[in-house]
mmCIF file of C-alpha atoms in Angstrom:
data_model
loop_
_atom_site.group_PDB
_atom_site.id
_atom_site.type_symbol
_atom_site.label_atom_id
_atom_site.label_comp_id
_atom_site.label_asym_id
_atom_site.label_seq_id
_atom_site.Cartn_x
_atom_site.Cartn_y
_atom_site.Cartn_z
ATOM 1 C CA MET A 403 -14.665 18.380 18.748
ATOM 2 C CA PHE A 404 -13.498 18.777 15.139
ATOM 3 C CA GLN A 405 -15.380 17.041 12.369
ATOM 4 C CA PHE A 406 -14.573 17.179 8.668
ATOM 5 C CA ASN A 407 -17.907 18.829 7.928
ATOM 6 C CA ASP A 408 -16.638 21.835 9.962
ATOM 7 C CA LEU A 409 -14.152 22.661 7.171
ATOM 8 C CA SER A 410 -14.728 25.889 5.249
ATOM 9 C CA ASP A 411 -14.684 26.065 1.451
ATOM 10 C CA ILE A 412 -11.182 27.582 1.609
ATOM 11 C CA GLN A 413 -9.956 24.723 3.809
ATOM 12 C CA MET A 414 -11.488 22.163 1.419
ATOM 13 C CA ASP A 415 -9.783 23.905 -1.503
ATOM 14 C CA ALA A 416 -6.484 23.667 0.386
ATOM 15 C CA LEU A 417 -7.040 19.930 0.935
ATOM 16 C CA LYS A 418 -7.792 19.526 -2.771
ATOM 17 C CA GLU A 419 -4.533 21.297 -3.634
ATOM 18 C CA ILE A 420 -2.632 19.096 -1.179
ATOM 19 C CA SER A 421 -4.268 16.085 -2.871
ATOM 20 C CA ASN A 422 -3.150 17.334 -6.260
ATOM 21 C CA ILE A 423 0.449 17.784 -5.069
ATOM 22 C CA GLY A 424 0.428 14.421 -3.266
ATOM 23 C CA THR A 425 -0.912 12.644 -6.346
ATOM 24 C CA GLY A 426 1.701 14.310 -8.541
ATOM 25 C CA ASN A 427 4.464 13.279 -6.138
ATOM 26 C CA ALA A 428 3.091 9.728 -5.997
ATOM 27 C CA ALA A 429 2.861 9.472 -9.796
ATOM 28 C CA THR A 430 6.465 10.677 -10.136
ATOM 29 C CA ALA A 431 7.715 8.228 -7.500
ATOM 30 C CA LEU A 432 5.754 5.321 -9.020
ATOM 31 C CA SER A 433 7.072 6.236 -12.454
ATOM 32 C CA LYS A 434 10.644 5.952 -11.173
ATOM 33 C CA LEU A 435 9.928 2.724 -9.303
ATOM 34 C CA LEU A 436 8.202 1.055 -12.253
ATOM 35 C CA ASN A 437 10.516 2.632 -14.825
ATOM 36 C CA GLN A 438 7.612 3.801 -16.960
ATOM 37 C CA LYS A 439 5.530 6.906 -17.423
ATOM 38 C CA ILE A 440 2.593 7.096 -15.029
ATOM 39 C CA ASP A 441 -0.208 9.391 -16.142
ATOM 40 C CA MET A 442 -2.390 10.943 -13.502
ATOM 41 C CA THR A 443 -5.788 12.527 -13.550
ATOM 42 C CA VAL A 444 -6.713 15.455 -11.353
ATOM 43 C CA PRO A 445 -7.663 13.963 -7.994
ATOM 44 C CA ASN A 446 -11.134 14.448 -6.626
ATOM 45 C CA ALA A 447 -11.227 15.262 -2.899
ATOM 46 C CA LEU A 448 -14.586 14.807 -1.195
ATOM 47 C CA LEU A 449 -16.061 14.604 2.241
ATOM 48 C CA LEU A 450 -18.067 11.399 2.285
ATOM 49 C CA GLU A 451 -20.154 9.619 4.825
ATOM 50 C CA ILE A 452 -18.231 6.471 5.753
ATOM 51 C CA ASN A 453 -21.276 4.399 4.783
ATOM 52 C CA ASP A 454 -21.268 5.922 1.268
ATOM 53 C CA VAL A 455 -17.668 4.907 0.497
ATOM 54 C CA SER A 456 -18.442 1.267 -0.270
ATOM 55 C CA GLU A 457 -21.318 2.265 -2.547
ATOM 56 C CA LYS A 458 -19.081 4.744 -4.409
ATOM 57 C CA LEU A 459 -16.438 2.054 -4.935
ATOM 58 C CA GLY A 460 -18.739 -0.724 -6.081
ATOM 59 C CA GLY A 461 -20.163 -2.311 -2.941
ATOM 60 C CA SER A 462 -18.878 -3.796 0.301
ATOM 61 C CA ASP A 463 -18.291 -7.203 -1.345
ATOM 62 C CA LYS A 464 -15.890 -5.794 -3.958
ATOM 63 C CA VAL A 465 -12.378 -7.222 -3.600
ATOM 64 C CA MET A 466 -9.620 -4.610 -3.447
ATOM 65 C CA ALA A 467 -6.004 -4.346 -2.403
ATOM 66 C CA GLY A 468 -5.509 -2.128 0.618
ATOM 67 C CA ILE A 469 -2.482 -0.533 2.186
ATOM 68 C CA ILE A 470 -2.973 0.875 5.664
ATOM 69 C CA THR A 471 -0.425 2.977 7.513
ATOM 70 C CA GLY A 472 -0.454 4.906 10.745
ATOM 71 C CA ILE A 473 0.392 8.591 10.965
ATOM 72 C CA GLU A 474 2.559 9.850 13.824
ATOM 73 C CA GLY A 475 3.831 13.299 14.735
ATOM 74 C CA ASP A 476 1.971 16.588 15.054
ATOM 75 C CA ILE A 477 -0.993 14.776 13.514
ATOM 76 C CA ASN A 478 -1.782 11.187 14.451
ATOM 77 C CA GLY A 479 -4.194 8.803 12.842
ATOM 78 C CA MET A 480 -4.389 6.452 9.907
ATOM 79 C CA MET A 481 -4.273 6.569 6.128
ATOM 80 C CA MET A 482 -5.750 3.940 3.892
ATOM 81 C CA PHE A 483 -4.972 3.541 0.203
ATOM 82 C CA LEU A 484 -7.350 1.232 -1.651
ATOM 83 C CA ILE A 485 -6.626 0.136 -5.196
ATOM 84 C CA GLU A 486 -8.455 -1.872 -7.783
ATOM 85 C CA GLU A 487 -7.221 -5.466 -7.753
ATOM 86 C CA GLN A 488 -6.253 -5.345 -11.455
ATOM 87 C CA PHE A 489 -4.235 -2.151 -10.918
ATOM 88 C CA ALA A 490 -2.432 -3.782 -7.980
ATOM 89 C CA LYS A 491 -1.616 -6.842 -10.088
ATOM 90 C CA GLY A 492 -0.359 -4.647 -12.922
ATOM 91 C CA MET A 493 1.986 -2.677 -10.672
ATOM 92 C CA VAL A 494 3.359 -5.822 -9.030
ATOM 93 C CA GLU A 495 3.844 -7.444 -12.437
ATOM 94 C CA LYS A 496 5.957 -4.446 -13.510
ATOM 95 C CA LEU A 497 7.993 -4.562 -10.298
ATOM 96 C CA LEU A 498 8.594 -8.296 -10.544
ATOM 97 C CA MET A 499 9.399 -8.003 -14.257
ATOM 98 C CA GLY A 500 7.047 -10.737 -15.396
ATOM 99 C CA MET A 501 7.827 -13.197 -12.596
ATOM 100 C CA GLU A 502 4.875 -15.477 -11.752
ATOM 101 C CA PHE A 503 3.005 -14.465 -8.595
ATOM 102 C CA ASN A 504 -0.299 -14.745 -6.810
ATOM 103 C CA ILE A 505 -1.884 -11.575 -5.405
ATOM 104 C CA HIS A 506 -1.857 -13.252 -1.963
ATOM 105 C CA ASP A 507 1.866 -14.186 -2.113
ATOM 106 C CA GLU A 508 4.291 -12.658 0.375
ATOM 107 C CA ILE A 509 6.379 -11.146 -2.436
ATOM 108 C CA CYS A 510 3.295 -9.443 -3.849
ATOM 109 C CA GLY A 511 2.413 -8.116 -0.403
ATOM 110 C CA SER A 512 5.933 -6.802 0.046
ATOM 111 C CA ALA A 513 5.823 -5.046 -3.328
ATOM 112 C CA LEU A 514 2.452 -3.464 -2.564
ATOM 113 C CA GLN A 515 3.623 -2.404 0.900
ATOM 114 C CA GLU A 516 6.496 -0.564 -0.767
ATOM 115 C CA ILE A 517 4.094 1.063 -3.210
ATOM 116 C CA GLY A 518 1.885 2.023 -0.250
ATOM 117 C CA ASN A 519 4.890 3.440 1.563
ATOM 118 C CA ILE A 520 5.740 5.590 -1.466
ATOM 119 C CA ILE A 521 2.175 6.823 -1.858
ATOM 120 C CA ALA A 522 1.736 7.537 1.869
ATOM 121 C CA GLY A 523 5.072 9.340 1.934
ATOM 122 C CA SER A 524 4.062 11.440 -1.064
ATOM 123 C CA TYR A 525 0.843 12.550 0.582
ATOM 124 C CA LEU A 526 2.414 13.157 3.981
ATOM 125 C CA THR A 527 5.189 15.221 2.410
ATOM 126 C CA ALA A 528 2.607 17.376 0.629
ATOM 127 C CA LEU A 529 0.506 17.708 3.786
ATOM 128 C CA SER A 530 3.559 18.507 5.942
ATOM 129 C CA SER A 531 4.838 21.107 3.480
ATOM 130 C CA PHE A 532 1.461 22.788 3.245
ATOM 131 C CA THR A 533 0.758 22.842 7.000
ATOM 132 C CA ASN A 534 4.283 23.029 8.482
ATOM 133 C CA LEU A 535 3.368 20.068 10.683
ATOM 134 C CA THR A 536 5.602 17.054 11.211
ATOM 135 C CA MET A 537 4.120 13.717 10.163
ATOM 136 C CA VAL A 538 5.657 10.331 9.472
ATOM 137 C CA SER A 539 4.035 7.110 8.388
ATOM 138 C CA THR A 540 4.410 3.826 10.197
ATOM 139 C CA VAL A 541 5.284 0.609 8.392
ATOM 140 C CA PRO A 542 2.316 -0.119 6.123
ATOM 141 C CA ALA A 543 0.170 -3.222 6.345
ATOM 142 C CA TYR A 544 -1.224 -4.807 3.201
ATOM 143 C CA SER A 545 -4.149 -7.066 2.453
ATOM 144 C CA VAL A 546 -6.458 -8.148 -0.335
ATOM 145 C CA ASP A 547 -9.969 -8.297 1.045
ATOM 146 C CA MET A 548 -13.538 -7.165 0.594
ATOM 147 C CA LEU A 549 -14.060 -3.415 0.781
ATOM 148 C CA GLY A 550 -16.418 -3.769 3.738
ATOM 149 C CA SER A 551 -13.662 -5.409 5.791
ATOM 150 C CA PHE A 552 -11.293 -2.519 5.089
ATOM 151 C CA LEU A 553 -13.891 0.077 6.042
ATOM 152 C CA ASN A 554 -14.658 -1.637 9.354
ATOM 153 C CA ILE A 555 -11.151 -0.761 10.583
ATOM 154 C CA PRO A 556 -11.557 3.038 10.684
ATOM 155 C CA VAL A 557 -15.173 2.779 11.803
ATOM 156 C CA ASN A 558 -14.041 0.853 14.875
ATOM 157 C CA LEU A 559 -11.026 3.080 15.576
ATOM 158 C CA TYR A 560 -12.264 6.560 14.689
ATOM 159 C CA SER A 561 -16.047 6.549 14.980
ATOM 160 C CA GLU A 562 -15.901 9.283 17.646
ATOM 161 C CA LEU A 563 -14.896 11.728 14.884
ATOM 162 C CA GLY A 564 -18.258 11.410 13.222
ATOM 163 C CA ASP A 565 -19.392 9.729 10.054
ATOM 164 C CA GLN A 566 -17.470 11.798 7.495
ATOM 165 C CA ILE A 567 -14.029 11.094 6.094
ATOM 166 C CA LEU A 568 -11.699 12.788 3.663
ATOM 167 C CA PHE A 569 -11.880 10.688 0.495
ATOM 168 C CA ILE A 570 -9.516 11.308 -2.415
ATOM 169 C CA GLU A 571 -10.001 9.539 -5.733
ATOM 170 C CA ASN A 572 -6.814 9.304 -7.801
ATOM 171 C CA GLY A 573 -6.392 8.200 -11.374
ATOM 172 C CA PHE A 574 -2.995 6.791 -12.317
ATOM 173 C CA GLY A 575 -3.830 5.919 -15.895
ATOM 174 C CA ASN A 576 -6.430 6.254 -18.581
ATOM 175 C CA ASP A 577 -8.861 3.550 -17.526
ATOM 176 C CA ASP A 578 -11.184 2.865 -14.623
ATOM 177 C CA ASN A 579 -9.000 -0.021 -13.408
ATOM 178 C CA SER A 580 -6.076 2.332 -12.666
ATOM 179 C CA LYS A 581 -7.669 4.139 -9.771
ATOM 180 C CA GLY A 582 -6.619 4.457 -6.195
ATOM 181 C CA TYR A 583 -8.611 5.800 -3.288
ATOM 182 C CA PHE A 584 -6.935 7.580 -0.410
ATOM 183 C CA LEU A 585 -8.792 7.883 2.904
ATOM 184 C CA LEU A 586 -7.556 9.982 5.825
ATOM 185 C CA PHE A 587 -8.574 9.360 9.431
ATOM 186 C CA PRO A 588 -6.926 11.730 11.939
ATOM 187 C CA ASP A 589 -7.437 10.921 15.604
ATOM 188 C CA VAL A 590 -9.532 13.141 17.890
ATOM 189 C CA GLU A 591 -6.623 15.227 19.223
ATOM 190 C CA SER A 592 -5.288 15.921 15.732
#
């Protein structure tokens, strides 16, 4: 059975390049959506133990916005995009052009689902182009919750793949509050 730790250095380099392309595509799409320049930093792709993710992001009690989408096609599984709560609020504020909102409002959720859809599509397009495999994302789900709650989802669904996940840290600005974290969980057959 495949596990991420079976990847060679060349395969990891390819995943890092896919991450770079996906992040660039996402930054361009977000820039158009928000009608402003979105800077990006070079993404950092790592293989992490699932238990180390919460520590890397500030602890399992840290509140984040999360967008989760399924992957269907030649590869099946799930993608999760976690963003700092302040970054989520900032993007929604731009989309809603200053309209009052609460991070838990339906309109905020809808806006973040669209952002998640754009980001997932950007990564899947890069991955599909690089691998010549067909992949589409399902309708994303959105929530604001503690990091530990988000990480329980893939642990319960994909624990048979082992303890490692592909973790991509993205910077969409010049400060630590403008970061997003992309996690990929292919199913066993993929």
